Each structure stands twice: as structure tokens, then as C-alpha cells.
């Protein structure tokens, strides 16, 4: 009984979860509604809902493609009201950006980058693409070889620390103008292949033009979301991703999809931004911060937990905290480099 009470009060100790419960004291809600509470992505909201369900406060049922949440029963409602939890008239005021809106903001911004209307994602102040690339692990030869594909958008160099062998089938998540894809293509050779996936039409067009410019026959770029990959199950040896997953609202789906398309024993190499301290609601909803890989980032432990839940074994290769000062105006974050293995 003591453990149940501790779980109950711990679940209510988070302001986001408290607001969720207040909304549900007023009326039942679809899980997708709650991303509007504080601008948090759907993955984070799902984790809050899971805590509340495990604490015995909420229950849920499926209604077609929707999942509807409610307070467990009338007795629980009475308990919550006695504890002083206030009813909230609406958790969907419309003032917060939902997941689809955030995705549209990112898509629009990166389309402008692809067209050359703006330089970089807004995170790197006055640094050039070459300077950014050098600071995160690319060689001068890399940038000179594929200068048209280097947009200065990464936070690491997964092709450098990743184990990519001749003959491998490599998948590049969020391939942009093709910089990492081309570096990987040199490693896999004519017997291998690289598939780049990006959700921005203008990026795909630019990457395909670059592939023709640099003479790559072993690289293919596909339009699609990395949460719903246009790639066959068990068809890929290696996945690389450079500072992209933080931009996606549903990160859990990204890792599940990655697990699906990898062959047994396959590897995934990631450079990504994770938070070391939670952001404010205003920061979470700031379009510039979202597009510059900060506003949509998860706390480090939450990020790693999602990877484990997808089934991967994790090895942390490096953690770059200095990047916060170099490129991200001192925000509490780091660039984490990971190797994931499909069991």
C-alpha cells in the first residue's frame, strides 16, 4: 500500500501530469490532445500518460485509430479532488504548437535552406558551413570534396565514427543535401548502396542534383518521413543520422522504424542534440529554437530510454558539451554520439 501511495503522489508531482489530470477531471481526451498542454512533443506526452496509467490514476481505451484517456473510476476522481487537484476547462487553448504545426515549421525552414534562401538552421551565429563542419569532426577533404552538399547542419560526423564497410546497405535519416550520404557512399563502394530519406521536397531535389554532379550511381534519395520509412523490413546494414531525430515530434516511432528496417545485428550511428536541463514552455514553442535543434530535443535520459524501449543495445561513443557554447548560445545541451545494435 505504501508503494502505491508513493507512486500516486510522485505521478502528481510533475506540473505537466497535474495539468493532464485536471483536464481529464473535466472530460475525457484523446492522447493526441495533450501535446498542446505545454508544447511538448507527443513522445514526451506519451511518457507522462504512461506514468499516470502505471500509478493507477488513468485508464485508456482504443477508439479506432485514437486512444482515449480518462480518470480510472469515480473513486479515483474523488481522491484527486480531495487532494486539491483542480479541474481544467480546456487543455487545448490553441496557444501552444501541436506536433503537426512544429513539423510544418521545420519543413518550411529546411526547404528555405535547400533553396539557399537562408544559411544554416539558425544555431551557429556567423559560422560558415565549412567552420561548422570542421568543428564537429569533418576533414577539409570531406568539405572540399562535397562542398555543394555541406550545409553546415550537423552536430557530429556519424560517417567518421560509424563502422561502415564495403558492400553495406546504408540508410541516412534526414539526408538533407546528401553530405553524409556521399561520404558513406565512398565507404560502401560499388558493391554497396546508400539510401537517403528526407521529408523536404526541395532537399530531395538538391540531393539528387548533387548525386548527379558528383557521379554517384550507388546513392538513392527517397521522399518520406523517418517516422514512417519508405524502406523494406530487414533490408539495411547500417543507419546513420546527424542532428535530425531531435526535430521529429514522435521520436519513439523513429527508433521503432529504424529497428524494423535493420537486419539482425545491424548498426545505427547517431549524432544528436539532447538536453541536460528542461526548457521552459516558451522555449519549447519558439520556432527558431525548434528549427535550430533545441526546442524539440529530449532530456538525455528520456532519449536513451526510448532507444532501449525500441530494442537496441546502446554504446555511448562521445558526449560533446562544448558544442553548447560553440553553436547553441549556451543552452543546457550536448551533442551525443551513439552506436546502437539490433539484437
XYZ file of C-alpha atoms in Angstrom:
343
model
C 0.000 0.000 0.000
C 2.858 2.358 0.839
C 4.426 1.849 -2.594
C 1.090 2.568 -4.282
C 0.736 5.863 -2.386
C 4.300 6.851 -3.221
C 3.688 6.137 -6.905
C 0.443 8.110 -6.770
C 1.982 11.250 -5.267
C 5.097 11.019 -7.426
C 2.909 10.877 -10.530
C 1.147 14.067 -9.452
C 4.422 15.820 -8.638
C 5.031 16.881 -12.229
C 3.213 20.036 -13.451
C 2.514 18.607 -16.902
C 0.969 15.444 -15.467
C -1.027 17.522 -12.997
C -2.491 19.539 -15.873
C -3.330 16.356 -17.785
C -5.219 15.030 -14.786
C -7.024 18.353 -14.367
C -8.175 18.200 -17.980
C -9.438 14.658 -17.532
C -11.350 15.543 -14.370
C -13.382 17.800 -16.650
C -13.759 15.432 -19.620
C -12.119 12.506 -21.413
C -9.490 13.292 -24.051
C -7.697 11.685 -26.961
C -3.989 11.182 -26.339
C -3.211 13.469 -29.279
C -4.843 16.433 -27.484
C -2.218 16.662 -24.773
C 0.677 17.826 -26.936
C -0.993 21.245 -26.765
C -0.638 21.474 -22.986
C 2.847 22.914 -22.941
C 4.140 22.487 -26.466
C 5.881 19.212 -25.578
C 6.207 16.637 -28.317
C 3.937 13.614 -28.476
C 6.710 11.279 -27.328
C 7.114 13.209 -24.067
C 3.348 13.350 -23.538
C 3.112 9.589 -24.085
C 5.664 9.035 -21.335
C 3.679 11.246 -18.929
C 0.498 9.311 -19.734
C 2.305 6.029 -19.125
C 3.366 7.198 -15.637
C -0.208 8.179 -14.783
C -1.580 4.851 -16.001
C 1.027 2.872 -14.057
C 0.161 4.879 -10.939
C -3.448 3.746 -11.288
C -4.744 7.262 -11.896
C -5.756 6.944 -15.542
C -7.157 4.296 -17.818
C -7.458 4.262 -21.586
C -9.297 2.521 -24.382
C -8.873 2.466 -28.138
C -11.486 4.056 -30.358
C -10.473 3.240 -33.919
C -7.131 4.936 -34.545
C -7.459 7.085 -31.410
C -6.576 6.316 -27.784
C -8.983 7.914 -25.302
C -7.800 8.609 -21.739
C -9.956 9.093 -18.658
C -9.695 9.020 -14.864
C -9.702 5.384 -13.719
C -13.026 5.471 -11.863
C -15.286 7.636 -9.698
C -13.403 6.704 -6.536
C -10.168 7.979 -8.085
C -11.907 11.198 -9.136
C -12.987 11.774 -5.536
C -9.460 11.058 -4.281
C -7.958 13.535 -6.722
C -10.435 16.251 -5.787
C -9.739 15.682 -2.084
C -6.028 16.113 -2.855
C -6.808 19.529 -4.294
C -6.376 18.740 -7.994
C -8.352 21.378 -9.845
C -10.430 20.764 -12.933
C -9.143 22.438 -16.085
C -11.747 23.713 -18.523
C -9.611 23.051 -21.557
C -6.117 21.745 -22.104
C -6.311 22.763 -25.722
C -6.305 26.525 -25.669
C -4.756 26.733 -29.131
C -1.902 28.890 -27.845
C 0.605 26.039 -27.940
C 2.059 24.479 -31.039
C 0.965 20.901 -31.653
C 3.165 18.213 -33.226
C 1.892 18.756 -36.781
C 2.462 22.505 -36.569
C 6.011 22.012 -35.312
C 6.682 19.597 -38.140
C 5.384 22.105 -40.691
C 7.625 24.807 -39.188
C 10.681 22.562 -39.564
C 9.724 21.503 -43.085
C 9.256 25.093 -44.235
C 12.540 26.253 -42.710
C 14.631 23.439 -44.180
C 13.002 23.981 -47.548
C 14.286 27.562 -47.439
C 17.751 26.272 -46.541
C 17.644 23.858 -49.500
C 16.798 26.711 -51.851
C 19.659 28.811 -50.469
C 17.342 31.485 -49.096
C 18.953 31.201 -45.658
C 22.237 29.738 -44.443
C 22.195 27.085 -41.741
C 19.431 26.326 -39.261
C 19.971 29.427 -37.127
C 22.002 27.764 -34.377
C 25.521 28.711 -35.400
C 25.602 32.505 -35.365
C 28.048 33.743 -38.008
C 29.926 30.467 -38.559
C 30.245 29.324 -42.179
C 29.249 25.821 -43.275
C 32.925 24.910 -43.513
C 33.623 26.160 -39.989
C 30.679 24.244 -38.560
C 31.758 21.061 -40.349
C 35.327 21.374 -39.090
C 34.159 21.905 -35.508
C 32.082 18.691 -35.473
C 34.603 16.306 -36.959
C 34.706 16.628 -40.745
C 38.040 16.926 -42.520
C 38.949 19.611 -45.023
C 38.984 16.890 -47.664
C 35.385 15.979 -46.786
C 34.104 19.523 -47.161
C 36.127 20.274 -50.292
C 35.023 17.052 -51.957
C 31.309 17.739 -51.476
C 31.075 21.465 -50.877
C 27.668 21.783 -52.564
C 26.209 19.190 -50.182
C 27.660 20.625 -46.962
C 25.014 22.929 -45.500
C 26.566 23.139 -42.024
C 23.572 21.455 -40.366
C 25.076 18.638 -38.296
C 26.238 18.196 -34.712
C 28.728 15.395 -35.392
C 30.106 13.143 -38.109
C 28.479 9.687 -37.951
C 30.305 8.518 -41.062
C 33.621 9.031 -39.242
C 32.859 7.079 -36.053
C 30.448 4.625 -37.671
C 31.501 1.160 -38.770
C 30.631 1.297 -42.459
C 32.117 -1.413 -44.664
C 32.397 -2.056 -48.370
C 29.219 -3.672 -49.654
C 26.969 -2.359 -46.855
C 23.476 -1.034 -47.477
C 23.368 2.281 -45.594
C 20.308 4.360 -44.727
C 20.739 8.085 -43.986
C 17.881 9.511 -41.902
C 17.232 13.145 -42.771
C 19.738 13.142 -45.607
C 19.449 16.836 -46.497
C 21.583 17.806 -49.479
C 23.419 14.482 -49.295
C 26.683 15.305 -47.499
C 26.768 12.278 -45.157
C 25.249 10.050 -47.843
C 28.116 10.796 -50.214
C 30.741 10.199 -47.528
C 29.085 6.856 -46.768
C 28.884 6.004 -50.482
C 32.668 6.255 -50.771
C 32.976 3.681 -47.977
C 30.454 1.135 -49.294
C 31.870 1.221 -52.835
C 30.215 -0.058 -55.984
C 29.016 -3.229 -54.271
C 27.124 -1.270 -51.624
C 24.332 1.282 -51.653
C 23.214 4.372 -49.748
C 19.567 5.395 -49.358
C 18.821 8.902 -48.144
C 15.383 9.763 -46.753
C 14.193 13.336 -46.233
C 10.740 14.901 -45.786
C 11.565 18.136 -47.635
C 10.933 18.105 -51.376
C 13.472 20.826 -52.112
C 16.155 18.956 -50.147
C 15.489 15.781 -52.128
C 15.764 17.724 -55.380
C 19.045 19.316 -54.294
C 20.477 15.974 -53.116
C 19.606 14.254 -56.390
C 21.229 17.087 -58.335
C 24.341 16.748 -56.173
C 24.464 12.982 -56.711
C 24.488 13.611 -60.454
C 27.124 16.334 -60.066
C 29.466 14.065 -58.072
C 28.825 10.995 -60.240
C 27.326 8.653 -57.629
C 25.414 5.682 -59.037
C 25.160 3.930 -55.667
C 23.120 6.638 -53.900
C 19.332 6.985 -53.980
C 17.228 9.688 -52.315
C 13.647 8.974 -51.270
C 10.970 11.383 -50.139
C 9.431 10.363 -46.804
C 9.157 10.739 -43.039
C 11.687 8.993 -40.841
C 8.790 8.031 -38.523
C 7.344 6.000 -41.423
C 10.296 4.940 -43.525
C 9.820 4.099 -47.220
C 12.228 1.192 -46.735
C 11.653 -2.573 -46.607
C 11.869 -4.512 -43.338
C 15.235 -6.190 -42.571
C 16.892 -4.616 -45.627
C 19.589 -2.299 -44.222
C 23.007 -2.999 -42.668
C 23.757 0.460 -41.250
C 21.729 3.552 -40.382
C 23.274 6.978 -39.904
C 21.560 10.112 -38.583
C 23.066 13.532 -37.994
C 21.184 16.026 -35.808
C 17.762 15.130 -37.207
C 15.855 12.997 -34.696
C 15.577 15.957 -32.293
C 13.446 17.695 -34.951
C 10.860 14.892 -35.066
C 7.815 15.070 -32.741
C 7.448 11.286 -32.303
C 10.973 10.064 -31.634
C 9.778 6.710 -30.339
C 8.424 5.854 -33.798
C 11.739 6.819 -35.390
C 13.638 4.282 -33.284
C 10.997 1.588 -33.835
C 11.162 2.162 -37.575
C 14.955 2.040 -37.503
C 14.792 -1.277 -35.668
C 12.325 -2.597 -38.246
C 14.400 -1.857 -41.336
C 17.747 -3.002 -39.899
C 18.872 -6.568 -40.458
C 19.752 -8.723 -37.472
C 22.999 -7.444 -35.971
C 22.624 -4.165 -37.873
C 24.163 -0.947 -36.552
C 22.890 2.604 -36.158
C 25.189 5.586 -35.653
C 23.687 8.810 -34.333
C 24.836 12.329 -33.631
C 22.039 14.253 -31.986
C 21.227 17.039 -29.557
C 19.905 16.089 -26.112
C 19.041 18.350 -23.199
C 20.789 18.399 -19.835
C 18.106 20.621 -18.278
C 14.438 21.044 -19.175
C 13.402 24.034 -21.279
C 10.609 26.458 -20.470
C 7.282 26.303 -22.290
C 8.215 29.470 -24.173
C 11.475 27.910 -25.353
C 9.664 24.734 -26.393
C 7.373 26.790 -28.629
C 9.977 29.141 -30.072
C 10.110 28.473 -33.825
C 13.765 29.451 -34.125
C 14.765 27.111 -31.290
C 12.698 24.288 -32.773
C 14.373 24.658 -36.166
C 17.834 25.001 -34.604
C 17.599 21.565 -32.924
C 16.968 22.854 -29.390
C 13.216 23.328 -28.897
C 12.293 19.764 -29.841
C 15.174 17.972 -28.094
C 14.536 15.493 -25.272
C 16.239 15.185 -21.937
C 19.225 12.858 -22.300
C 17.857 10.026 -20.144
C 14.445 10.157 -21.845
C 16.171 9.916 -25.220
C 18.200 6.883 -24.174
C 15.136 5.220 -22.629
C 13.262 5.450 -25.933
C 16.139 3.719 -27.698
C 16.152 0.896 -25.159
C 12.386 0.508 -25.444
C 12.769 0.070 -29.211
C 15.021 -2.940 -28.526
C 18.506 -1.591 -29.231
C 21.719 -2.138 -27.303
C 23.378 1.260 -26.718
C 27.022 2.299 -26.632
C 27.789 5.962 -25.913
C 30.776 6.878 -28.067
C 31.161 10.540 -27.137
C 29.384 13.458 -25.453
C 30.271 16.949 -26.665
C 29.111 19.570 -24.152
C 31.343 22.308 -25.516
C 29.088 22.483 -28.583
C 26.609 24.349 -26.394
C 28.908 27.379 -26.316
C 30.256 26.961 -29.859
C 26.937 26.692 -31.648
C 23.948 26.888 -29.286
C 24.296 30.122 -27.291
C 24.918 28.287 -24.025
C 21.668 26.314 -23.858
C 21.879 23.299 -21.477
C 22.537 20.598 -24.050
C 25.125 18.318 -25.555
C 25.776 16.515 -28.804
C 25.681 12.814 -28.048
C 27.275 10.214 -30.320
C 25.789 6.729 -30.130
C 26.220 3.276 -31.593
C 23.052 1.173 -31.495
C 22.949 -2.548 -32.228
C 19.898 -4.540 -33.242
C 19.742 -7.625 -31.048
